[in-house]
mmCIF file of C-alpha atoms and ligand atoms in Angstrom:
data_model
loop_
_atom_site.group_PDB
_atom_site.id
_atom_site.type_symbol
_atom_site.label_atom_id
_atom_site.label_comp_id
_atom_site.label_asym_id
_atom_site.label_seq_id
_atom_site.Cartn_x
_atom_site.Cartn_y
_atom_site.Cartn_z
ATOM 1 C CA MET A 1 1.484 -2.020 28.249
ATOM 2 C CA GLU A 2 0.032 -1.677 24.474
ATOM 3 C CA ASN A 3 0.522 1.375 22.759
ATOM 4 C CA GLN A 4 -1.979 2.002 20.054
ATOM 5 C CA PHE A 5 -1.666 4.964 17.248
ATOM 6 C CA LEU A 6 -4.827 4.752 14.909
ATOM 7 C CA PRO A 7 -4.989 7.083 11.813
ATOM 8 C CA SER A 8 -5.979 10.150 11.053
ATOM 9 C CA TYR A 9 -7.000 11.706 8.252
ATOM 10 C CA THR A 10 -8.831 14.395 5.835
ATOM 11 C CA ILE A 11 -10.298 13.386 2.318
ATOM 12 C CA GLY A 12 -11.650 15.629 -0.172
ATOM 13 C CA SER A 13 -10.504 17.940 -3.056
ATOM 14 C CA ASN A 14 -9.876 20.718 -0.995
ATOM 15 C CA ALA A 15 -8.259 18.625 1.761
ATOM 16 C CA TYR A 16 -5.010 20.490 2.398
ATOM 17 C CA GLU A 17 -6.817 23.231 3.830
ATOM 18 C CA ALA A 18 -6.805 21.415 6.714
ATOM 19 C CA VAL A 19 -3.097 21.546 7.105
ATOM 20 C CA PRO A 20 -2.620 24.842 9.352
ATOM 21 C CA GLU A 21 -5.177 23.963 11.887
ATOM 22 C CA VAL A 22 -4.114 20.232 12.352
ATOM 23 C CA CYS A 23 -0.119 20.718 12.011
ATOM 24 C CA GLY A 24 0.138 24.178 13.364
ATOM 25 C CA PHE A 25 -0.039 22.278 16.555
ATOM 26 C CA TYR A 26 3.289 20.712 16.037
ATOM 27 C CA GLY A 27 5.175 24.054 15.204
ATOM 28 C CA LYS A 28 5.791 26.440 12.682
ATOM 29 C CA THR A 29 8.148 25.162 10.214
ATOM 30 C CA ALA A 30 7.968 22.102 7.807
ATOM 31 C CA VAL A 31 9.971 20.706 5.088
ATOM 32 C CA VAL A 32 8.505 18.882 2.065
ATOM 33 C CA ILE A 33 10.161 15.334 0.417
ATOM 34 C CA GLY A 34 8.729 13.541 -2.448
ATOM 35 C CA GLY A 35 9.049 12.477 -5.971
ATOM 36 C CA ASN A 36 9.155 15.135 -8.835
ATOM 37 C CA LYS A 37 6.169 14.173 -10.158
ATOM 38 C CA ALA A 38 4.412 13.976 -6.735
ATOM 39 C CA ARG A 39 5.854 17.808 -5.786
ATOM 40 C CA LYS A 40 5.058 18.883 -8.808
ATOM 41 C CA ALA A 41 0.963 17.406 -8.855
ATOM 42 C CA ALA A 42 0.522 18.753 -5.082
ATOM 43 C CA GLU A 43 3.173 21.459 -4.051
ATOM 44 C CA LYS A 44 1.211 24.663 -5.456
ATOM 45 C CA ARG A 45 -2.084 23.671 -3.656
ATOM 46 C CA LEU A 46 -0.217 22.678 -0.590
ATOM 47 C CA LEU A 47 1.825 25.895 -0.411
ATOM 48 C CA SER A 48 -0.869 28.108 -1.080
ATOM 49 C CA ALA A 49 -2.912 26.103 1.832
ATOM 50 C CA CYS A 50 0.334 26.910 4.280
ATOM 51 C CA LYS A 51 0.467 30.904 3.142
ATOM 52 C CA GLY A 52 0.335 32.719 6.616
ATOM 53 C CA ALA A 53 0.055 29.902 8.900
ATOM 54 C CA LEU A 54 3.062 27.596 8.582
ATOM 55 C CA GLU A 55 6.495 28.150 6.521
ATOM 56 C CA VAL A 56 8.036 25.597 4.469
ATOM 57 C CA THR A 57 11.827 25.851 4.407
ATOM 58 C CA GLY A 58 12.592 23.344 1.562
ATOM 59 C CA SER A 59 11.621 20.973 -0.773
ATOM 60 C CA PHE A 60 13.628 17.687 -1.735
ATOM 61 C CA LEU A 61 13.339 14.669 -3.837
ATOM 62 C CA TYR A 62 13.413 12.020 -1.688
ATOM 63 C CA GLY A 63 15.875 9.856 -4.334
ATOM 64 C CA ASP A 64 14.089 7.153 -6.722
ATOM 65 C CA ASP A 65 13.469 4.170 -4.234
ATOM 66 C CA ALA A 66 12.665 3.691 -0.671
ATOM 67 C CA THR A 67 16.024 2.590 0.681
ATOM 68 C CA TYR A 68 18.104 3.150 3.906
ATOM 69 C CA GLU A 69 20.682 4.726 2.013
ATOM 70 C CA ASN A 70 17.924 7.576 0.911
ATOM 71 C CA ALA A 71 16.545 7.892 4.254
ATOM 72 C CA ASP A 72 19.892 8.731 5.569
ATOM 73 C CA ALA A 73 20.899 11.096 3.367
ATOM 74 C CA LEU A 74 17.337 13.045 4.004
ATOM 75 C CA ALA A 75 18.222 13.121 7.396
ATOM 76 C CA ASN A 76 22.011 14.880 7.192
ATOM 77 C CA LEU A 77 19.989 17.976 4.929
ATOM 78 C CA LYS A 78 20.214 20.827 7.124
ATOM 79 C CA GLU A 79 16.865 22.387 6.420
ATOM 80 C CA VAL A 80 15.148 18.844 7.700
ATOM 81 C CA GLN A 81 17.330 18.669 10.852
ATOM 82 C CA GLU A 82 15.995 22.325 11.560
ATOM 83 C CA ALA A 83 12.504 21.737 10.437
ATOM 84 C CA ASP A 84 9.849 21.185 12.960
ATOM 85 C CA MET A 85 8.088 18.679 10.832
ATOM 86 C CA ILE A 86 8.109 16.724 7.527
ATOM 87 C CA PHE A 87 5.979 16.282 4.850
ATOM 88 C CA ALA A 88 5.900 13.469 2.985
ATOM 89 C CA VAL A 89 4.373 13.820 -0.367
ATOM 90 C CA GLY A 90 4.212 11.029 -3.118
ATOM 91 C CA GLY A 91 3.667 7.567 -3.382
ATOM 92 C CA GLY A 92 4.525 4.749 -1.237
ATOM 93 C CA ARG A 93 8.344 4.572 -1.869
ATOM 94 C CA ALA A 94 8.602 8.366 -1.312
ATOM 95 C CA VAL A 95 6.331 7.997 1.907
ATOM 96 C CA ASP A 96 8.289 4.804 3.355
ATOM 97 C CA THR A 97 12.095 6.655 2.420
ATOM 98 C CA VAL A 98 10.528 9.503 5.102
ATOM 99 C CA LYS A 99 9.017 7.617 7.525
ATOM 100 C CA LYS A 100 12.554 6.203 8.006
ATOM 101 C CA THR A 101 13.741 9.786 8.120
ATOM 102 C CA ALA A 102 11.399 11.117 10.207
ATOM 103 C CA GLY A 103 11.297 7.770 12.413
ATOM 104 C CA GLU A 104 15.199 8.095 13.145
ATOM 105 C CA MET A 105 15.150 11.923 13.624
ATOM 106 C CA ASN A 106 12.107 11.521 16.272
ATOM 107 C CA LYS A 107 10.341 14.447 14.228
ATOM 108 C CA PRO A 108 6.619 14.709 13.282
ATOM 109 C CA ILE A 109 5.580 13.276 10.029
ATOM 110 C CA PHE A 110 2.502 14.391 7.569
ATOM 111 C CA THR A 111 2.030 12.478 4.671
ATOM 112 C CA PHE A 112 0.053 13.569 1.616
ATOM 113 C CA PRO A 113 -0.657 10.798 -0.967
ATOM 114 C CA THR A 114 -0.648 11.973 -4.208
ATOM 115 C CA LEU A 115 -1.531 8.150 -5.736
ATOM 116 C CA ALA A 116 -4.089 5.879 -4.468
ATOM 117 C CA SER A 117 -2.005 2.676 -4.904
ATOM 118 C CA ASN A 118 -1.195 1.075 -1.407
ATOM 119 C CA CYS A 119 -1.526 2.332 2.605
ATOM 120 C CA ALA A 120 1.766 3.362 2.960
ATOM 121 C CA PRO A 121 0.573 6.949 3.745
ATOM 122 C CA VAL A 122 -1.164 5.718 6.912
ATOM 123 C CA THR A 123 0.935 2.438 8.373
ATOM 124 C CA ALA A 124 3.630 2.715 11.106
ATOM 125 C CA VAL A 125 5.403 0.107 8.556
ATOM 126 C CA GLY A 126 7.630 0.513 5.513
ATOM 127 C CA ALA A 127 8.830 -1.375 3.095
ATOM 128 C CA TYR A 128 12.659 -0.975 1.668
ATOM 129 C CA TYR A 129 14.577 -2.245 -1.223
ATOM 130 C CA TYR A 130 18.625 -2.343 -1.713
ATOM 131 C CA PRO A 131 19.762 0.262 -4.193
ATOM 132 C CA ASN A 132 19.586 -2.320 -6.710
ATOM 133 C CA HIS A 133 15.594 -2.324 -6.210
ATOM 134 C CA ALA A 134 15.869 -6.150 -4.482
ATOM 135 C CA PHE A 135 13.588 -6.001 -1.641
ATOM 136 C CA ARG A 136 15.587 -6.008 1.859
ATOM 137 C CA SER A 137 13.412 -5.126 4.847
ATOM 138 C CA VAL A 138 10.442 -3.915 6.386
ATOM 139 C CA TRP A 139 10.885 -1.199 9.218
ATOM 140 C CA TYR A 140 8.491 -0.242 12.024
ATOM 141 C CA ARG A 141 7.901 3.287 13.132
ATOM 142 C CA THR A 142 6.190 3.743 16.597
ATOM 143 C CA ARG A 143 3.313 5.073 15.083
ATOM 144 C CA PRO A 144 1.683 5.752 11.614
ATOM 145 C CA ALA A 145 1.826 9.680 10.268
ATOM 146 C CA PHE A 146 0.543 11.994 12.683
ATOM 147 C CA HIS A 147 -2.230 13.126 10.150
ATOM 148 C CA THR A 148 -2.895 12.023 5.961
ATOM 149 C CA PHE A 149 -4.369 14.791 3.898
ATOM 150 C CA ILE A 150 -5.814 13.399 0.881
ATOM 151 C CA ASP A 151 -6.679 15.464 -1.916
ATOM 152 C CA THR A 152 -8.836 13.578 -4.004
ATOM 153 C CA GLN A 153 -8.449 16.053 -7.272
ATOM 154 C CA VAL A 154 -4.658 15.904 -7.012
ATOM 155 C CA ILE A 155 -5.238 11.721 -6.938
ATOM 156 C CA ALA A 156 -7.674 11.833 -9.750
ATOM 157 C CA GLU A 157 -5.230 13.717 -11.852
ATOM 158 C CA ALA A 158 -2.545 10.948 -11.435
ATOM 159 C CA PRO A 159 -1.501 8.523 -13.715
ATOM 160 C CA GLU A 160 -4.931 5.975 -13.744
ATOM 161 C CA GLU A 161 -2.838 2.655 -13.581
ATOM 162 C CA TYR A 162 -1.541 3.631 -10.126
ATOM 163 C CA PHE A 163 -5.324 3.822 -8.941
ATOM 164 C CA TRP A 164 -6.038 0.684 -11.121
ATOM 165 C CA ALA A 165 -2.889 -1.509 -9.124
ATOM 166 C CA GLY A 166 -4.066 0.399 -5.938
ATOM 167 C CA ILE A 167 -7.171 -1.595 -6.004
ATOM 168 C CA GLY A 168 -5.599 -4.819 -6.925
ATOM 169 C CA ASP A 169 -3.413 -4.354 -3.574
ATOM 170 C CA ALA A 170 -6.540 -3.327 -1.401
ATOM 171 C CA LEU A 171 -8.414 -6.401 -2.458
ATOM 172 C CA SER A 172 -5.337 -8.605 -0.782
ATOM 173 C CA LYS A 173 -6.039 -7.299 2.583
ATOM 174 C CA GLN A 174 -9.347 -8.821 3.412
ATOM 175 C CA TYR A 175 -8.343 -12.896 2.332
ATOM 176 C CA GLU A 176 -4.546 -12.219 3.638
ATOM 177 C CA VAL A 177 -5.295 -10.873 6.945
ATOM 178 C CA VAL A 178 -8.029 -13.556 7.365
ATOM 179 C CA PHE A 179 -5.992 -16.637 5.944
ATOM 180 C CA SER A 180 -2.846 -15.455 8.135
ATOM 181 C CA SER A 181 -4.717 -15.428 11.292
ATOM 182 C CA ARG A 182 -7.435 -18.536 10.879
ATOM 183 C CA GLY A 183 -7.713 -20.274 14.143
ATOM 184 C CA ASP A 184 -5.717 -17.968 16.144
ATOM 185 C CA THR A 185 -6.924 -16.743 19.691
ATOM 186 C CA LEU A 186 -7.168 -12.816 19.157
ATOM 187 C CA THR A 187 -6.481 -9.473 21.320
ATOM 188 C CA TYR A 188 -9.035 -6.892 21.382
ATOM 189 C CA SER A 189 -7.398 -4.832 18.802
ATOM 190 C CA GLN A 190 -6.403 -7.537 16.334
ATOM 191 C CA SER A 191 -9.915 -8.949 16.594
ATOM 192 C CA LEU A 192 -10.737 -5.402 15.825
ATOM 193 C CA GLY A 193 -8.753 -5.360 12.635
ATOM 194 C CA ILE A 194 -9.690 -8.677 11.366
ATOM 195 C CA GLN A 195 -13.337 -7.756 11.619
ATOM 196 C CA LEU A 196 -12.744 -4.570 9.766
ATOM 197 C CA ALA A 197 -11.141 -7.030 7.076
ATOM 198 C CA HIS A 198 -13.911 -9.002 6.463
ATOM 199 C CA HIS A 199 -15.752 -5.944 5.007
ATOM 200 C CA CYS A 200 -12.788 -4.875 2.399
ATOM 201 C CA SER A 201 -13.424 -6.360 -0.908
ATOM 202 C CA ASP A 202 -17.149 -5.989 -1.106
ATOM 203 C CA GLY A 203 -16.824 -1.966 -1.516
ATOM 204 C CA LEU A 204 -13.861 -2.486 -3.756
ATOM 205 C CA LEU A 205 -16.008 -4.936 -6.228
ATOM 206 C CA GLN A 206 -19.103 -2.344 -5.994
ATOM 207 C CA HIS A 207 -17.562 0.804 -6.430
ATOM 208 C CA GLY A 208 -14.109 -0.010 -8.162
ATOM 209 C CA GLU A 209 -15.245 0.305 -11.897
ATOM 210 C CA GLU A 210 -17.361 3.238 -11.303
ATOM 211 C CA ALA A 211 -14.210 4.958 -9.618
ATOM 212 C CA LEU A 212 -11.803 3.929 -12.508
ATOM 213 C CA ASN A 213 -13.769 5.396 -14.748
ATOM 214 C CA ALA A 214 -14.436 8.672 -12.978
ATOM 215 C CA VAL A 215 -10.526 8.584 -12.638
ATOM 216 C CA LYS A 216 -9.870 7.855 -15.997
ATOM 217 C CA ASN A 217 -11.246 11.548 -17.039
ATOM 218 C CA GLN A 218 -9.449 13.169 -14.389
ATOM 219 C CA THR A 219 -12.920 13.538 -12.087
ATOM 220 C CA VAL A 220 -14.052 13.025 -8.688
ATOM 221 C CA ASN A 221 -16.822 11.507 -7.402
ATOM 222 C CA LYS A 222 -18.408 9.358 -4.219
ATOM 223 C CA ALA A 223 -17.155 5.991 -5.912
ATOM 224 C CA VAL A 224 -13.814 8.003 -5.895
ATOM 225 C CA ASP A 225 -13.775 8.987 -2.337
ATOM 226 C CA TYR A 226 -15.080 5.483 -1.375
ATOM 227 C CA VAL A 227 -12.140 3.328 -2.869
ATOM 228 C CA THR A 228 -9.847 5.760 -2.218
ATOM 229 C CA GLN A 229 -10.696 5.644 1.616
ATOM 230 C CA ASN A 230 -10.325 1.558 1.012
ATOM 231 C CA ILE A 231 -7.433 1.475 -0.769
ATOM 232 C CA ILE A 232 -5.489 3.571 1.687
ATOM 233 C CA CYS A 233 -7.087 4.208 5.335
ATOM 234 C CA SER A 234 -9.062 0.516 5.553
ATOM 235 C CA THR A 235 -6.298 -1.315 4.356
ATOM 236 C CA GLY A 236 -4.049 1.006 7.074
ATOM 237 C CA ILE A 237 -5.932 0.810 10.150
ATOM 238 C CA ILE A 238 -6.154 -2.810 9.502
ATOM 239 C CA SER A 239 -2.496 -2.966 9.445
ATOM 240 C CA ASN A 240 -1.827 -0.863 11.801
ATOM 241 C CA LEU A 241 -4.296 -2.941 14.528
ATOM 242 C CA VAL A 242 -2.711 -6.844 13.302
ATOM 243 C CA PRO A 243 0.548 -8.201 14.161
ATOM 244 C CA GLU A 244 3.107 -8.066 10.886
ATOM 245 C CA ASP A 245 2.783 -11.529 10.485
ATOM 246 C CA TYR A 246 -1.040 -11.191 9.748
ATOM 247 C CA ASN A 247 -0.723 -8.609 7.389
ATOM 248 C CA SER A 248 0.554 -10.419 4.010
ATOM 249 C CA SER A 249 0.412 -13.897 2.976
ATOM 250 C CA LEU A 250 0.841 -15.719 -0.148
ATOM 251 C CA ALA A 251 -0.009 -12.901 -2.649
ATOM 252 C CA HIS A 252 2.702 -10.588 -1.323
ATOM 253 C CA ALA A 253 5.093 -13.341 -0.950
ATOM 254 C CA LEU A 254 4.624 -14.094 -4.649
ATOM 255 C CA TYR A 255 4.892 -10.233 -5.508
ATOM 256 C CA ASN A 256 8.107 -10.428 -3.487
ATOM 257 C CA SER A 257 9.307 -13.637 -5.335
ATOM 258 C CA HIS A 258 8.269 -11.537 -8.453
ATOM 259 C CA THR A 259 10.632 -8.638 -8.034
ATOM 260 C CA GLY A 260 13.479 -10.961 -8.127
ATOM 261 C CA THR A 261 12.435 -13.473 -10.470
ATOM 262 C CA PRO A 262 13.104 -12.972 -14.082
ATOM 263 C CA HIS A 263 10.038 -11.918 -16.145
ATOM 264 C CA GLU A 264 8.719 -9.732 -18.896
ATOM 265 C CA GLY A 265 7.767 -6.060 -18.651
ATOM 266 C CA LYS A 266 7.286 -4.398 -15.853
ATOM 267 C CA TYR A 267 4.376 -4.302 -13.131
ATOM 268 C CA LEU A 268 3.170 -2.290 -10.578
ATOM 269 C CA HIS A 269 2.837 -3.736 -6.892
ATOM 270 C CA GLY A 270 -0.642 -4.299 -6.631
ATOM 271 C CA ALA A 271 -0.982 -5.483 -10.259
ATOM 272 C CA VAL A 272 1.360 -8.502 -9.252
ATOM 273 C CA VAL A 273 -0.560 -8.979 -5.721
ATOM 274 C CA VAL A 274 -4.298 -9.475 -6.477
ATOM 275 C CA TRP A 275 -2.979 -12.192 -9.461
ATOM 276 C CA GLY A 276 -1.666 -13.401 -5.793
ATOM 277 C CA VAL A 277 -5.036 -13.267 -4.530
ATOM 278 C CA LEU A 278 -6.345 -15.334 -6.880
ATOM 279 C CA VAL A 279 -3.813 -17.829 -6.600
ATOM 280 C CA LEU A 280 -4.656 -17.817 -2.454
ATOM 281 C CA LEU A 281 -7.961 -17.951 -2.736
ATOM 282 C CA THR A 282 -7.936 -20.801 -5.399
ATOM 283 C CA MET A 283 -5.526 -22.862 -3.600
ATOM 284 C CA ASP A 284 -7.696 -22.365 -0.159
ATOM 285 C CA GLY A 285 -10.646 -23.824 -1.502
ATOM 286 C CA GLN A 286 -12.548 -20.699 -1.868
ATOM 287 C CA THR A 287 -14.070 -20.754 -5.068
ATOM 288 C CA GLU A 288 -17.097 -18.350 -4.690
ATOM 289 C CA GLU A 289 -15.341 -15.635 -3.755
ATOM 290 C CA ARG A 290 -12.410 -16.439 -6.207
ATOM 291 C CA ASN A 291 -15.016 -16.259 -8.962
ATOM 292 C CA LYS A 292 -16.294 -13.181 -8.055
ATOM 293 C CA LEU A 293 -12.913 -11.300 -7.722
ATOM 294 C CA TYR A 294 -11.801 -12.967 -10.636
ATOM 295 C CA ASP A 295 -14.561 -11.639 -12.765
ATOM 296 C CA PHE A 296 -13.847 -8.374 -11.654
ATOM 297 C CA CYS A 297 -10.648 -8.599 -12.710
ATOM 298 C CA LYS A 298 -11.473 -9.425 -16.058
ATOM 299 C CA ARG A 299 -13.678 -6.417 -16.122
ATOM 300 C CA THR A 300 -10.834 -4.222 -15.132
ATOM 301 C CA GLN A 301 -8.423 -5.967 -17.190
ATOM 302 C CA LEU A 302 -6.230 -6.736 -13.559
ATOM 303 C CA PRO A 303 -3.948 -9.485 -13.948
ATOM 304 C CA HIS A 304 -5.537 -13.249 -13.970
ATOM 305 C CA LYS A 305 -3.076 -15.488 -15.454
ATOM 306 C CA LEU A 306 0.618 -15.815 -15.801
ATOM 307 C CA ALA A 307 0.962 -14.188 -19.126
ATOM 308 C CA HIS A 308 -0.373 -10.941 -16.805
ATOM 309 C CA ILE A 309 2.490 -10.651 -14.750
ATOM 310 C CA GLY A 310 5.187 -11.524 -17.511
ATOM 311 C CA ILE A 311 5.734 -15.240 -16.730
ATOM 312 C CA LYS A 312 6.007 -18.469 -18.547
ATOM 313 C CA ASP A 313 6.917 -21.478 -15.781
ATOM 314 C CA PRO A 314 5.842 -20.500 -12.784
ATOM 315 C CA THR A 315 8.433 -23.080 -10.707
ATOM 316 C CA GLU A 316 11.278 -20.160 -10.004
ATOM 317 C CA LEU A 317 8.577 -17.947 -8.416
ATOM 318 C CA VAL A 318 6.763 -20.565 -6.538
ATOM 319 C CA LYS A 319 10.229 -21.967 -4.878
ATOM 320 C CA ASN A 320 11.398 -18.322 -4.139
ATOM 321 C CA ALA A 321 8.143 -17.341 -2.377
ATOM 322 C CA LEU A 322 7.966 -19.714 -0.251
ATOM 323 C CA ILE A 323 10.822 -18.683 2.002
ATOM 324 C CA LYS A 324 9.629 -14.868 1.827
ATOM 325 C CA PRO A 325 8.553 -13.957 5.505
ATOM 326 C CA ASP A 326 5.221 -13.150 4.188
ATOM 327 C CA LEU A 327 4.557 -16.950 4.524
ATOM 328 C CA ARG A 328 5.701 -17.218 8.146
ATOM 329 C CA LYS A 329 2.062 -17.319 9.611
ATOM 330 C CA VAL A 330 -0.138 -19.656 7.472
ATOM 331 C CA PRO A 331 -3.431 -21.730 9.064
ATOM 332 C CA TYR A 332 -1.406 -25.227 7.468
ATOM 333 C CA GLU A 333 1.591 -25.766 5.646
ATOM 334 C CA VAL A 334 1.300 -24.225 2.045
ATOM 335 C CA THR A 335 3.847 -26.330 -0.386
ATOM 336 C CA GLU A 336 5.157 -26.120 -3.758
ATOM 337 C CA ALA A 337 2.544 -28.373 -4.858
ATOM 338 C CA LYS A 338 -0.169 -27.147 -3.485
ATOM 339 C CA VAL A 339 0.854 -23.513 -4.578
ATOM 340 C CA MET A 340 1.607 -24.869 -8.285
ATOM 341 C CA LYS A 341 -1.896 -26.883 -8.695
ATOM 342 C CA ALA A 342 -3.843 -23.673 -7.406
ATOM 343 C CA ILE A 343 -1.237 -21.777 -10.476
ATOM 344 C CA GLU A 344 -2.864 -24.503 -13.042
ATOM 345 C CA ASP A 345 -6.238 -24.406 -11.954
ATOM 346 C CA LEU A 346 -6.247 -20.767 -12.186
ATOM 347 C CA GLU A 347 -4.957 -20.718 -15.942
ATOM 348 C CA LYS A 348 -7.323 -23.432 -16.672
ATOM 349 C CA LEU A 349 -10.063 -20.686 -15.943
ATOM 350 C CA ASN A 350 -8.972 -18.767 -19.091
HETATM 351 ZN ZN1 ZN B 401 0.609 -4.484 -1.046
#
C-alpha cells in the first residue's frame, strides 16, 4: 500500500478568506503558533477572516529554532492540547516545529507562510536542529499540512532577502532531484515528481527578477504569484512525491556542512544552497545550465563565489559535506577531489 497526500493550497492577496470554508470541516477551535514577526504580519488578517466562523483560542511563540525541545514544549500547552487544529504561521523553522508538535499529537495542521523562502509549508518532512543550532535530523509526518494559505501581500511585505534566498533554494530542486535519481527505475509517483522537477528552474530564471523587483516595493503582481508558487508549491509537491534520498544532494550537503563549519558572516539557507547548485552543475559537467544559473546569480546578487558565503579555504566545508546524508544517493562517486575541482573552476569564472 502507498498513501499519497499531495499539498493543497490557496494563493492570493485575500487567501485567508478561504480559511472558514476549508478549516471549518475539521472543528471549531484553533491555536496559532509562529514567530513573533510572522504573527504580527499575518494575525490581524487571519483573525478577521476567522471571525464568526472559527474561534482562535490562543497565540504562541514557537521558540527560537526548529528543535524537538520546542515542539515538545508546545505540545504540553493546555490550549494546544484542547484546540481542534493548529495554525502554523511563519517561515520554515516555525512551520517545521509545529509539524512535529501536530504530528506527535495527531492534530490537523494548517500552514500560513509569511515568507516565500522554502517548501516547508507544504511538505511532510521537517528539518530539526539542536538547541545550539547545529543540524540534528529530518523527521517525517505521515502527511503534509491539511491546507496551506499563501497571502501574497503578506509575503511581499516580508523582508525581501527571504524571497531572494527562497529563489536560491528553489533553484536546487530541479538539479538535485534529477541528479540523485539518474539511472533509476522509477515508480509512478517518483516519475511524476521528476517530471515536475524538470520544469522548476525555467520559470524562476524567467520571472525571478521581475518578482524580486515587485517585492522590493512590497507590491504583488503575476510574477510574484508565479515565483511564490514555484518556491513553496512546486518544490513541495516534488518533495512529497519522491523519496527522501532524491530530495537533496551536493548543494544541500554543502549547506548542511556550512552550518557547522567556521565561516564569516550570516547567510540564509537558500543563499548558500544556490552556490552549492553552481558547484553541483560544474562538477557534473552541465556547463550550459550552470552558465544560465551563474548569470542569474550575478544579476540578482545571489552567491556565486566562496567569498559570498564567508569561506576562504573550502577544504573543511567539502570534507564535512561528503559525510552528510544528502549524498547517500548519487549516480556516481562524489569525491573530495571532484568537489574541490568544481569549486576551483567556479572561482575562476569570477
Ligand atoms: Zn533547501
